[in-house]
Structure formats: C-alpha cells, structure tokens
PDB file of C-alpha atoms in Angstrom:
ATOM      1  CA  MET A  20     -69.457 -78.503  89.834  1.00 51.00           C
ATOM      2  CA  LYS A  21     -66.972 -81.075  91.033  1.00 56.00           C
ATOM      3  CA  ILE A  22     -63.299 -80.288  90.559  1.00 59.00           C
ATOM      4  CA  LYS A  23     -62.778 -83.436  88.438  1.00 54.00           C
ATOM      5  CA  GLN A  24     -65.558 -82.424  86.068  1.00 56.00           C
ATOM      6  CA  LEU A  25     -64.058 -78.940  85.740  1.00 50.00           C
ATOM      7  CA  ILE A  26     -60.625 -80.352  84.964  1.00 49.00           C
ATOM      8  CA  LEU A  27     -62.139 -82.722  82.381  1.00 51.00           C
ATOM      9  CA  ILE A  28     -63.987 -79.878  80.659  1.00 48.00           C
ATOM     10  CA  LEU A  29     -60.881 -77.671  80.567  1.00 47.00           C
ATOM     11  CA  PHE A  30     -58.789 -80.527  79.198  1.00 48.00           C
ATOM     12  CA  ALA A  31     -61.358 -81.341  76.496  1.00 49.00           C
ATOM     13  CA  THR A  32     -61.603 -77.681  75.483  1.00 47.00           C
ATOM     14  CA  TYR A  33     -57.833 -77.408  75.163  1.00 45.00           C
ATOM     15  CA  PHE A  34     -57.581 -80.693  73.275  1.00 45.00           C
ATOM     16  CA  LEU A  35     -60.245 -79.805  70.731  1.00 45.00           C
ATOM     17  CA  SER A  36     -58.823 -76.319  70.078  1.00 47.00           C
ATOM     18  CA  SER A  37     -55.128 -77.210  69.940  1.00 53.00           C
ATOM     19  CA  CYS A  38     -53.116 -77.985  66.829  1.00 58.00           C
ATOM     20  CA  VAL A  39     -49.638 -79.142  65.863  1.00 67.00           C
ATOM     21  CA  VAL A  40     -47.683 -77.756  62.887  1.00 68.00           C
ATOM     22  CA  ILE A  41     -44.754 -79.631  61.299  1.00 75.00           C
ATOM     23  CA  HIS A  42     -42.462 -78.170  58.603  1.00 65.00           C
ATOM     24  CA  ASN A  43     -40.165 -80.141  56.290  1.00 75.00           C
ATOM     25  CA  GLY A  44     -38.178 -78.891  53.322  1.00 73.00           C
ATOM     26  CA  THR A  45     -35.774 -79.999  50.613  1.00 80.00           C
ATOM     27  CA  ILE A  46     -33.496 -78.154  48.188  1.00 79.00           C
ATOM     28  CA  SER A  47     -32.106 -79.486  44.915  1.00 81.00           C
ATOM     29  CA  SER A  48     -29.687 -77.690  42.598  1.00 77.00           C
ATOM     30  CA  ALA A  49     -27.526 -78.481  39.594  1.00 74.00           C
ATOM     31  CA  PRO A  50     -24.560 -76.730  37.978  1.00 74.00           C
ATOM     32  CA  VAL A  51     -25.225 -74.568  34.929  1.00 76.00           C
ATOM     33  CA  GLY A  52     -22.690 -75.050  32.164  1.00 73.00           C
ATOM     34  CA  LYS A  53     -23.792 -72.263  29.834  1.00 80.00           C
ATOM     35  CA  GLN A  54     -24.107 -68.489  29.945  1.00 87.00           C
ATOM     36  CA  VAL A  55     -27.424 -67.764  31.689  1.00 90.00           C
ATOM     37  CA  GLN A  56     -29.311 -64.983  33.414  1.00 92.00           C
ATOM     38  CA  TYR A  57     -31.615 -65.493  36.400  1.00 92.00           C
ATOM     39  CA  VAL A  58     -34.815 -63.801  35.267  1.00 93.00           C
ATOM     40  CA  ASP A  59     -37.570 -64.837  37.710  1.00 91.00           C
ATOM     41  CA  ILE A  60     -38.741 -67.041  40.582  1.00 89.00           C
ATOM     42  CA  ALA A  61     -41.652 -69.434  40.002  1.00 89.00           C
ATOM     43  CA  VAL A  62     -43.923 -70.623  42.821  1.00 86.00           C
ATOM     44  CA  GLY A  63     -46.619 -73.290  42.988  1.00 86.00           C
ATOM     45  CA  VAL A  64     -48.835 -74.273  45.942  1.00 84.00           C
ATOM     46  CA  SER A  65     -51.101 -77.270  46.523  1.00 84.00           C
ATOM     47  CA  GLN A  66     -52.960 -78.500  49.591  1.00 81.00           C
ATOM     48  CA  ALA A  67     -55.176 -81.318  50.798  1.00 80.00           C
ATOM     49  CA  ASN A  68     -57.450 -81.724  53.815  1.00 77.00           C
ATOM     50  CA  LYS A  69     -58.266 -84.922  55.689  1.00 75.00           C
ATOM     51  CA  PHE A  70     -61.024 -85.599  58.198  1.00 68.00           C
ATOM     52  CA  LEU A  71     -60.570 -88.661  60.422  1.00 64.00           C
ATOM     53  CA  CYS A  72     -57.853 -89.901  58.014  1.00 62.00           C
ATOM     54  CA  PHE A  73     -60.233 -89.780  55.016  1.00 59.00           C
ATOM     55  CA  GLY A  74     -59.745 -87.626  51.940  1.00 59.00           C
ATOM     56  CA  GLY A  75     -56.759 -85.713  50.644  1.00 58.00           C
ATOM     57  CA  SER A  76     -53.836 -86.849  48.502  1.00 56.00           C
ATOM     58  CA  SER A  77     -50.394 -88.333  49.054  1.00 62.00           C
ATOM     59  CA  ASN A  78     -47.372 -86.064  49.391  1.00 64.00           C
ATOM     60  CA  ASP A  79     -46.120 -87.173  45.970  1.00 67.00           C
ATOM     61  CA  ALA A  80     -49.415 -86.200  44.347  1.00 83.00           C
ATOM     62  CA  LEU A  81     -49.349 -82.812  46.097  1.00 86.00           C
ATOM     63  CA  ILE A  82     -45.804 -82.151  44.855  1.00 88.00           C
ATOM     64  CA  LEU A  83     -46.971 -82.929  41.317  1.00 89.00           C
ATOM     65  CA  ASP A  84     -49.980 -80.622  41.807  1.00 88.00           C
ATOM     66  CA  SER A  85     -47.728 -77.820  43.080  1.00 89.00           C
ATOM     67  CA  ARG A  86     -45.407 -78.276  40.086  1.00 91.00           C
ATOM     68  CA  GLN A  87     -48.363 -77.988  37.729  1.00 90.00           C
ATOM     69  CA  ALA A  88     -49.516 -74.876  39.605  1.00 87.00           C
ATOM     70  CA  MET A  89     -45.996 -73.422  39.344  1.00 89.00           C
ATOM     71  CA  ILE A  90     -45.903 -73.996  35.578  1.00 91.00           C
ATOM     72  CA  ARG A  91     -49.321 -72.408  35.175  1.00 87.00           C
ATOM     73  CA  SER A  92     -48.367 -69.378  37.250  1.00 83.00           C
ATOM     74  CA  ARG A  93     -45.001 -68.826  35.521  1.00 88.00           C
ATOM     75  CA  PRO A  94     -44.778 -70.706  32.194  1.00 92.00           C
ATOM     76  CA  LEU A  95     -41.387 -70.875  30.510  1.00 94.00           C
ATOM     77  CA  LYS A  96     -40.529 -68.708  27.527  1.00 92.00           C
ATOM     78  CA  PRO A  97     -38.112 -69.719  24.730  1.00 90.00           C
ATOM     79  CA  ASP A  98     -34.595 -70.503  26.026  1.00 90.00           C
ATOM     80  CA  GLU A  99     -35.771 -70.585  29.682  1.00 94.00           C
ATOM     81  CA  GLU A 100     -35.516 -73.386  32.226  1.00 94.00           C
ATOM     82  CA  TYR A 101     -36.420 -74.129  35.861  1.00 95.00           C
ATOM     83  CA  ILE A 102     -33.511 -74.915  38.205  1.00 93.00           C
ATOM     84  CA  ASN A 103     -32.763 -74.881  41.965  1.00 91.00           C
ATOM     85  CA  TYR A 104     -36.002 -76.393  43.240  1.00 92.00           C
ATOM     86  CA  THR A 105     -37.090 -75.949  46.860  1.00 89.00           C
ATOM     87  CA  VAL A 106     -39.989 -77.913  48.370  1.00 90.00           C
ATOM     88  CA  ASP A 107     -41.624 -76.850  51.640  1.00 86.00           C
ATOM     89  CA  LEU A 108     -44.013 -79.331  53.245  1.00 86.00           C
ATOM     90  CA  LYS A 109     -46.269 -78.024  55.998  1.00 82.00           C
ATOM     91  CA  LYS A 110     -48.564 -80.354  57.954  1.00 83.00           C
ATOM     92  CA  THR A 111     -51.141 -79.037  60.421  1.00 78.00           C
ATOM     93  CA  PHE A 112     -52.813 -81.539  62.741  1.00 75.00           C
ATOM     94  CA  TYR A 113     -56.018 -81.023  64.716  1.00 68.00           C
ATOM     95  CA  PRO A 114     -57.741 -83.742  66.770  1.00 66.00           C
ATOM     96  CA  PHE A 115     -60.047 -84.815  63.905  1.00 67.00           C
ATOM     97  CA  TRP A 116     -58.759 -82.866  60.910  1.00 72.00           C
ATOM     98  CA  SER A 117     -55.418 -82.323  59.212  1.00 77.00           C
ATOM     99  CA  GLN A 118     -54.090 -80.267  56.320  1.00 79.00           C
ATOM    100  CA  THR A 119     -51.010 -80.744  54.165  1.00 85.00           C
ATOM    101  CA  LYS A 120     -49.585 -77.873  52.071  1.00 83.00           C
ATOM    102  CA  VAL A 121     -46.769 -78.148  49.559  1.00 88.00           C
ATOM    103  CA  THR A 122     -45.007 -75.032  48.261  1.00 86.00           C
ATOM    104  CA  LEU A 123     -42.639 -75.555  45.330  1.00 88.00           C
ATOM    105  CA  CYS A 124     -40.245 -72.804  44.176  1.00 89.00           C
ATOM    106  CA  ALA A 125     -37.715 -72.722  41.344  1.00 92.00           C
ATOM    107  CA  ASP A 126     -35.370 -70.207  39.764  1.00 92.00           C
ATOM    108  CA  VAL A 127     -36.140 -69.340  36.161  1.00 94.00           C
ATOM    109  CA  ILE A 128     -33.014 -68.937  34.030  1.00 93.00           C
ATOM    110  CA  LYS A 129     -32.596 -67.838  30.430  1.00 93.00           C
ATOM    111  CA  TYR A 130     -29.804 -69.095  28.208  1.00 90.00           C
ATOM    112  CA  THR A 131     -27.982 -66.387  26.298  1.00 86.00           C
ATOM    113  CA  ASN A 132     -24.942 -65.982  24.078  1.00 83.00           C
ATOM    114  CA  ASP A 133     -24.608 -62.308  24.976  1.00 80.00           C
ATOM    115  CA  THR A 134     -22.161 -60.996  27.533  1.00 78.00           C
ATOM    116  CA  ILE A 135     -24.088 -59.621  30.522  1.00 78.00           C
ATOM    117  CA  SER A 136     -22.770 -57.519  33.373  1.00 77.00           C
ATOM    118  CA  ASN A 137     -25.168 -58.998  35.950  1.00 83.00           C
ATOM    119  CA  ILE A 138     -26.480 -62.558  35.783  1.00 88.00           C
ATOM    120  CA  TYR A 139     -29.363 -61.591  38.090  1.00 88.00           C
ATOM    121  CA  SER A 140     -32.093 -59.532  36.416  1.00 89.00           C
ATOM    122  CA  ASP A 141     -33.785 -56.594  38.152  1.00 86.00           C
ATOM    123  CA  ASN A 142     -36.975 -58.673  38.474  1.00 84.00           C
ATOM    124  CA  TYR A 143     -35.102 -61.559  40.099  1.00 85.00           C
ATOM    125  CA  ASN A 144     -33.266 -59.254  42.516  1.00 81.00           C
ATOM    126  CA  ARG A 145     -36.519 -57.548  43.475  1.00 76.00           C
ATOM    127  CA  LYS A 146     -38.174 -60.863  44.336  1.00 75.00           C
ATOM    128  CA  MET A 147     -35.133 -62.065  46.260  1.00 75.00           C
ATOM    129  CA  ARG A 148     -34.981 -58.875  48.293  1.00 70.00           C
ATOM    130  CA  SER A 149     -38.692 -58.970  49.007  1.00 64.00           C
ATOM    131  CA  GLN A 150     -38.517 -62.088  51.217  1.00 60.00           C
ATOM    132  CA  LEU A 151     -42.240 -61.695  51.855  1.00 69.00           C
ATOM    133  CA  THR A 152     -43.834 -65.013  52.727  1.00 73.00           C
ATOM    134  CA  GLY A 153     -46.669 -63.716  54.878  1.00 77.00           C
ATOM    135  CA  ASN A 154     -47.915 -61.245  57.464  1.00 85.00           C
ATOM    136  CA  GLU A 155     -49.538 -61.505  60.868  1.00 89.00           C
ATOM    137  CA  LEU A 156     -52.618 -63.233  59.410  1.00 92.00           C
ATOM    138  CA  PHE A 157     -51.862 -64.707  55.978  1.00 91.00           C
ATOM    139  CA  GLU A 158     -49.034 -66.793  54.540  1.00 85.00           C
ATOM    140  CA  ILE A 159     -48.241 -68.508  51.244  1.00 80.00           C
ATOM    141  CA  GLY A 160     -50.473 -71.536  50.750  1.00 79.00           C
ATOM    142  CA  ASP A 161     -53.416 -70.231  52.792  1.00 86.00           C
ATOM    143  CA  SER A 162     -56.939 -70.832  51.514  1.00 88.00           C
ATOM    144  CA  ILE A 163     -58.792 -67.518  51.232  1.00 93.00           C
ATOM    145  CA  ILE A 164     -62.094 -66.074  50.051  1.00 94.00           C
ATOM    146  CA  TYR A 165     -62.709 -62.880  48.076  1.00 94.00           C
ATOM    147  CA  ASN A 166     -65.529 -61.212  46.157  1.00 91.00           C
ATOM    148  CA  ASN A 167     -68.430 -62.583  48.196  1.00 80.00           C
ATOM    149  CA  ASN A 168     -67.134 -66.049  48.996  1.00 84.00           C
ATOM    150  CA  LEU A 169     -65.124 -66.962  45.879  1.00 90.00           C
ATOM    151  CA  GLY A 170     -62.255 -69.236  46.863  1.00 90.00           C
ATOM    152  CA  GLY A 171     -58.536 -69.245  46.114  1.00 89.00           C
ATOM    153  CA  THR A 172     -55.070 -70.029  47.454  1.00 87.00           C
ATOM    154  CA  ILE A 173     -52.279 -67.531  48.136  1.00 85.00           C
ATOM    155  CA  LEU A 174     -49.504 -68.255  45.654  1.00 79.00           C
ATOM    156  CA  SER A 175     -47.085 -65.452  46.515  1.00 79.00           C
ATOM    157  CA  PHE A 176     -46.792 -61.985  48.041  1.00 83.00           C
ATOM    158  CA  VAL A 177     -46.215 -59.424  45.296  1.00 79.00           C
ATOM    159  CA  SER A 178     -45.683 -56.768  47.971  1.00 80.00           C
ATOM    160  CA  ALA A 179     -46.846 -56.013  51.486  1.00 81.00           C
ATOM    161  CA  GLU A 180     -50.122 -54.757  49.970  1.00 88.00           C
ATOM    162  CA  LYS A 181     -50.779 -57.309  47.208  1.00 88.00           C
ATOM    163  CA  VAL A 182     -50.910 -61.095  46.821  1.00 88.00           C
ATOM    164  CA  ARG A 183     -51.095 -63.384  43.820  1.00 84.00           C
ATOM    165  CA  ILE A 184     -53.723 -66.099  44.201  1.00 86.00           C
ATOM    166  CA  LEU A 185     -54.533 -69.340  42.405  1.00 82.00           C
ATOM    167  CA  TYR A 186     -58.234 -69.862  41.614  1.00 85.00           C
ATOM    168  CA  ASN A 187     -60.677 -71.758  39.402  1.00 82.00           C
ATOM    169  CA  SER A 188     -62.314 -69.631  36.721  1.00 79.00           C
ATOM    170  CA  ASN A 189     -65.936 -69.889  35.599  1.00 78.00           C
ATOM    171  CA  GLN A 190     -64.682 -72.144  32.794  1.00 75.00           C
ATOM    172  CA  ASN A 191     -63.192 -74.466  35.451  1.00 72.00           C
ATOM    173  CA  THR A 192     -59.617 -73.664  34.451  1.00 73.00           C
ATOM    174  CA  ILE A 193     -56.948 -72.801  37.011  1.00 73.00           C
ATOM    175  CA  ARG A 194     -55.694 -69.224  36.739  1.00 78.00           C
ATOM    176  CA  THR A 195     -53.870 -66.615  38.807  1.00 81.00           C
ATOM    177  CA  LYS A 196     -54.642 -63.001  39.652  1.00 86.00           C
ATOM    178  CA  ILE A 197     -53.318 -60.248  41.898  1.00 89.00           C
ATOM    179  CA  LEU A 198     -55.519 -58.950  44.720  1.00 93.00           C
ATOM    180  CA  SER A 199     -55.161 -56.335  47.417  1.00 94.00           C
ATOM    181  CA  ILE A 200     -54.327 -57.779  50.829  1.00 94.00           C
ATOM    182  CA  ASN A 201     -57.429 -55.909  52.057  1.00 93.00           C
ATOM    183  CA  ASP A 202     -59.732 -57.878  49.720  1.00 95.00           C
ATOM    184  CA  ILE A 203     -58.982 -61.371  51.021  1.00 96.00           C
ATOM    185  CA  TYR A 204     -60.350 -63.156  54.093  1.00 96.00           C
ATOM    186  CA  THR A 205     -59.898 -66.442  55.930  1.00 94.00           C
ATOM    187  CA  LYS A 206     -62.459 -68.807  57.419  1.00 91.00           C
ATOM    188  CA  LYS A 207     -59.929 -71.055  59.155  1.00 86.00           C
ATOM    189  CA  LYS A 208     -57.919 -68.885  61.556  1.00 89.00           C
ATOM    190  CA  GLU A 209     -58.241 -66.862  64.731  1.00 89.00           C
ATOM    191  CA  PHE A 210     -57.154 -63.219  64.653  1.00 91.00           C
ATOM    192  CA  LYS A 211     -57.154 -60.360  67.153  1.00 89.00           C
ATOM    193  CA  GLY A 212     -59.063 -62.507  69.636  1.00 88.00           C
ATOM    194  CA  ASN A 213     -61.803 -63.326  67.111  1.00 90.00           C
ATOM    195  CA  THR A 214     -62.789 -66.772  65.835  1.00 91.00           C
ATOM    196  CA  VAL A 215     -64.832 -67.670  62.765  1.00 92.00           C
ATOM    197  CA  GLY A 216     -68.218 -68.835  64.024  1.00 92.00           C
ATOM    198  CA  GLY A 217     -67.928 -66.705  67.147  1.00 92.00           C
ATOM    199  CA  ILE A 218     -70.207 -63.843  68.166  1.00 90.00           C
ATOM    200  CA  TYR A 219     -69.230 -60.220  67.513  1.00 89.00           C
ATOM    201  CA  SER A 220     -71.032 -57.192  68.994  1.00 86.00           C
ATOM    202  CA  TYR A 221     -70.788 -53.569  67.925  1.00 82.00           C
ATOM    203  CA  TYR A 222     -72.770 -50.334  68.110  1.00 81.00           C
ATOM    204  CA  ILE A 223     -74.413 -48.149  65.491  1.00 79.00           C
ATOM    205  CA  THR A 224     -75.793 -44.648  66.019  1.00 81.00           C
ATOM    206  CA  VAL A 225     -79.400 -43.917  65.037  1.00 80.00           C
ATOM    207  CA  ASN A 226     -80.712 -40.422  65.757  1.00 82.00           C
ATOM    208  CA  THR A 227     -78.005 -39.902  68.406  1.00 80.00           C
ATOM    209  CA  ASP A 228     -78.963 -43.211  70.073  1.00 80.00           C
ATOM    210  CA  LYS A 229     -76.477 -46.072  70.258  1.00 82.00           C
ATOM    211  CA  ILE A 230     -77.915 -49.435  69.289  1.00 82.00           C
ATOM    212  CA  ALA A 231     -76.113 -52.718  69.991  1.00 83.00           C
ATOM    213  CA  ILE A 232     -75.837 -55.114  67.035  1.00 84.00           C
ATOM    214  CA  THR A 233     -74.757 -58.740  67.387  1.00 87.00           C
ATOM    215  CA  GLY A 234     -73.738 -61.078  64.607  1.00 89.00           C
ATOM    216  CA  LYS A 235     -71.824 -64.262  63.800  1.00 93.00           C
ATOM    217  CA  ILE A 236     -68.287 -63.942  62.423  1.00 93.00           C
ATOM    218  CA  ILE A 237     -68.042 -65.649  59.015  1.00 94.00           C
ATOM    219  CA  ALA A 238     -64.563 -64.503  57.878  1.00 95.00           C
ATOM    220  CA  LEU A 239     -61.531 -62.578  59.117  1.00 95.00           C
ATOM    221  CA  GLY A 240     -59.355 -60.154  57.174  1.00 95.00           C
ATOM    222  CA  LEU A 241     -56.204 -58.244  57.988  1.00 93.00           C
ATOM    223  CA  HIS A 242     -58.068 -55.010  58.804  1.00 92.00           C
ATOM    224  CA  GLN A 243     -61.734 -56.008  58.671  1.00 93.00           C
ATOM    225  CA  LEU A 244     -63.975 -58.893  59.622  1.00 93.00           C
ATOM    226  CA  ILE A 245     -67.208 -60.066  57.997  1.00 93.00           C
ATOM    227  CA  ILE A 246     -70.229 -60.818  60.143  1.00 92.00           C
ATOM    228  CA  GLU A 247     -73.745 -62.073  59.476  1.00 92.00           C
ATOM    229  CA  GLU A 248     -76.398 -60.305  61.523  1.00 88.00           C
ATOM    230  CA  SER A 249     -79.478 -62.085  62.879  1.00 84.00           C
ATOM    231  CA  THR A 250     -81.464 -60.562  59.993  1.00 86.00           C
ATOM    232  CA  GLY A 251     -79.153 -62.279  57.482  1.00 87.00           C
ATOM    233  CA  LYS A 252     -77.421 -59.036  56.519  1.00 89.00           C
ATOM    234  CA  ILE A 253     -73.704 -59.381  55.723  1.00 91.00           C
ATOM    235  CA  THR A 254     -71.543 -56.537  57.083  1.00 90.00           C
ATOM    236  CA  LYS A 255     -67.835 -55.709  56.909  1.00 91.00           C
ATOM    237  CA  LEU A 256     -66.433 -53.972  59.969  1.00 91.00           C
ATOM    238  CA  ASN A 257     -63.078 -52.523  60.948  1.00 90.00           C
ATOM    239  CA  TYR A 258     -61.596 -54.202  64.006  1.00 86.00           C
ATOM    240  CA  SER A 259     -61.601 -50.866  65.814  1.00 69.00           C
ATOM    241  CA  ASN A 260     -65.417 -50.711  65.740  1.00 54.00           C
TER     242      ASN A 260
END
C-alpha cells in the first residue's frame, strides 16, 4: 500500500470517529422577600439529534421541553415556588450527526410564616452535598436502555448506585422512575475499549472444555455489556469475562 493511501485511510478513520463537545451555561436568580425554606432541587432534561443538519429542535424549544420535564419530575406543592434557575447546554458534534442536550435545574422553596432555625431542609442539603452528575460511563441527560431495550433519559443521580430516569409509559405519558445503575445501558458510547457494534469474544466451559464464543456488542453498562451471539441469543457478561 502506498504511503499516501495509508495516510488517507488513517485520516478518514480519525475524522469519522472524532467528536467535539461544547458546554454553555446560564444562571438566573432573584431576591426572596419573604420567609422561605429551601426544600428541594428540581431537574429537567431534554435532547434532540440531528443528522446532516436535519431533525431536532431549536435551543428555545429544548429549554421549554426541559422545563416541562422538570415540572413533571418535581411538581410544586401549595406555597412552593421555583427560583434560581440554571441552564446547561451541551452540544456534541460528529462529522454527520450532532446532539444537543439541555439540563434545567431550579431550587424549590416553600413560603412559611413560622420561624425556622435552618432555611435549608435536610432533603435540600443532602442533594447539594451529593454533587453527583455522573460516573465514568453515564451522566445526566444520557439516553439509556433498560428492561430489554426500553428507552429513557437520565434525569438525576439519586446516589452512586441509583438514577432517576425520564421515560414514556405504555399510555404514552412521560413519567419518572428510579433504577439501579447496574440496570441501565448505553448504545452510543465506548467503554473499557469496547464499542457498540463491535465484536466481543469470550469463553465458556463445557465438560471441562473451553469453547470460544463470539458476538456483536449491542449495549454497554457500567459493569456488564450485552452481546448478541451468532445464534441470535442475547447474553449479559461481566467485563472481566
């Protein structure tokens, strides 16, 4: 192979596999003139994908979608209000495909006439101390699958072991639920040297004999990956296998 052809192939491979990520954010706050207590933090996430500049929504529409998601995930109770909004805009660009994610957060306050010793509730302090926005594979706003290919979006990290997701129910209504971090998978990322769509080989033991099995990776999790064998069988494997 000529050296120019080799350079061209390497350049094309790099170009097609590379991506650019851009973050933007805004914060808005207003003074509170009454006695209040900070009781919670509300979060809403929306995203849109574009292929060759087609599809998706404008940033304004995504902000509206994320606000609606935030209200659904943490509706206000009597005497409560949202304040101190933060908007995080994340844009990921590939050669032919791009994704825009908007994460909207707000403090939830409750008006009260009672004298309180601490304006920050235990629930609010716990969420502020948590500071969990992701781990080595997942982050807020990621599209995930669970329960045999059902789809959802990570809304928040409840803890290091659990996430709250946004999903469409069977009645086509948007709801939230909490899942174990071990029960969610991605089809859009690389992890531990593995790529969705790539080939994965492992061994099984049958009557003391080791047999090599090869399959296509269809999803990646934090501790396991899902592969489809040549027979069509779907298998979950630990990365150590």
